[in-house]
Amino acid sequence: MDRPLIKAILLSPEDNVATLLADAAKGQEVEIIDDTNCSLGKVVTQQAITFGNKIALAAIAEQEKISKGSYPIGITIKAIPKGELVHVQNVRSTRVDIPEPIIKQIIETMQIEE
């Protein structure tokens, strides 16, 4: 059975992540769209990514800024491959210092592959 086409929206051309508009399974193709629903290309997920979370549009180096909506939202703590979930397991916020035990709890609760 074919999987439904999943989309992720790129909020700004300067961004290096897009936000998923539905849950995506590991290995699923995600269509990247802009705010006019124009297709910008496709990325294959490297792990399951749930609705509302971010996917890396290209490989992102360690200590690189994450940009969403043309605004820097975090700094990578390790390299992130194209198609991987961009979240607390590989990024630290530039605005909020989340304690390590809370990060571990988020990773466990969301069942994030590391």
XYZ file of C-alpha atoms in Angstrom:
114
model
C 0.000 0.000 0.000
C 1.315 3.460 -0.924
C 1.882 5.974 1.835
C 0.133 9.332 1.534
C 2.269 12.254 0.365
C 3.477 14.165 3.409
C 4.307 17.851 3.145
C 6.538 20.160 5.150
C 6.455 23.930 4.875
C 9.523 26.104 4.404
C 8.675 29.400 6.080
C 11.532 31.418 4.563
C 14.016 30.782 1.723
C 16.870 31.355 4.225
C 15.731 28.491 6.486
C 17.585 25.191 6.795
C 14.574 23.339 8.234
C 10.945 22.839 7.233
C 7.990 22.041 9.506
C 6.055 18.827 8.926
C 2.336 19.207 8.271
C 1.601 15.556 9.173
C 3.362 12.623 10.812
C 6.030 10.966 8.626
C 7.485 7.487 9.035
C 11.181 6.653 8.767
C 12.177 6.420 5.103
C 9.146 8.368 3.905
C 9.421 10.967 1.171
C 8.348 14.453 2.276
C 7.479 17.183 -0.207
C 8.820 20.594 0.801
C 6.439 23.439 -0.040
C 6.499 27.211 0.341
C 3.714 29.406 1.722
C 1.904 29.325 -1.643
C 1.888 25.475 -1.681
C 4.491 25.483 -4.477
C 6.704 22.384 -4.422
C 10.376 23.093 -3.733
C 11.597 19.497 -3.764
C 11.543 16.347 -1.662
C 13.484 14.971 1.295
C 13.443 11.408 2.673
C 13.097 11.119 6.461
C 15.960 9.450 8.329
C 13.660 8.692 11.271
C 10.009 9.076 12.186
C 9.080 12.745 12.552
C 5.767 13.853 14.006
C 3.500 16.685 12.916
C 4.820 20.151 13.767
C 8.441 19.106 14.122
C 11.356 20.173 11.935
C 13.220 18.245 9.241
C 16.732 19.117 8.042
C 16.646 20.177 4.385
C 20.374 19.548 3.890
C 23.229 18.309 6.033
C 23.838 20.797 8.853
C 27.248 21.014 10.527
C 27.900 21.019 14.262
C 27.709 24.515 15.815
C 25.631 25.822 12.897
C 22.583 28.026 13.448
C 19.135 26.589 12.829
C 16.900 29.079 11.057
C 13.096 28.889 10.968
C 11.001 31.752 9.622
C 14.320 33.502 8.853
C 14.936 33.660 12.616
C 17.774 31.789 14.385
C 16.142 29.385 16.844
C 19.077 27.261 17.940
C 22.616 25.976 17.476
C 23.426 22.392 16.539
C 25.312 20.340 19.127
C 26.241 17.725 16.536
C 26.066 17.341 12.778
C 22.557 16.679 11.450
C 22.109 14.651 8.259
C 19.625 15.725 5.598
C 16.178 14.330 6.434
C 16.759 13.991 10.177
C 14.528 15.364 12.908
C 15.868 18.696 14.183
C 14.980 18.846 17.875
C 16.428 18.691 21.399
C 18.623 15.645 20.664
C 20.766 17.656 18.224
C 20.034 21.373 18.862
C 20.123 23.747 21.802
C 17.858 26.767 21.947
C 19.342 30.232 21.692
C 16.571 31.562 23.960
C 15.734 28.886 26.547
C 18.168 26.794 28.591
C 16.411 23.430 28.926
C 17.919 21.281 31.699
C 19.530 18.009 30.542
C 17.075 15.768 32.515
C 14.161 17.455 30.717
C 15.869 16.973 27.346
C 16.308 13.265 28.132
C 12.643 13.034 29.122
C 11.543 14.708 25.872
C 13.689 12.306 23.837
C 12.243 9.312 25.697
C 8.632 10.522 25.566
C 8.812 11.302 21.851
C 10.753 8.066 21.212
C 13.362 9.979 19.213
C 15.975 7.832 17.501
C 19.486 8.999 18.334
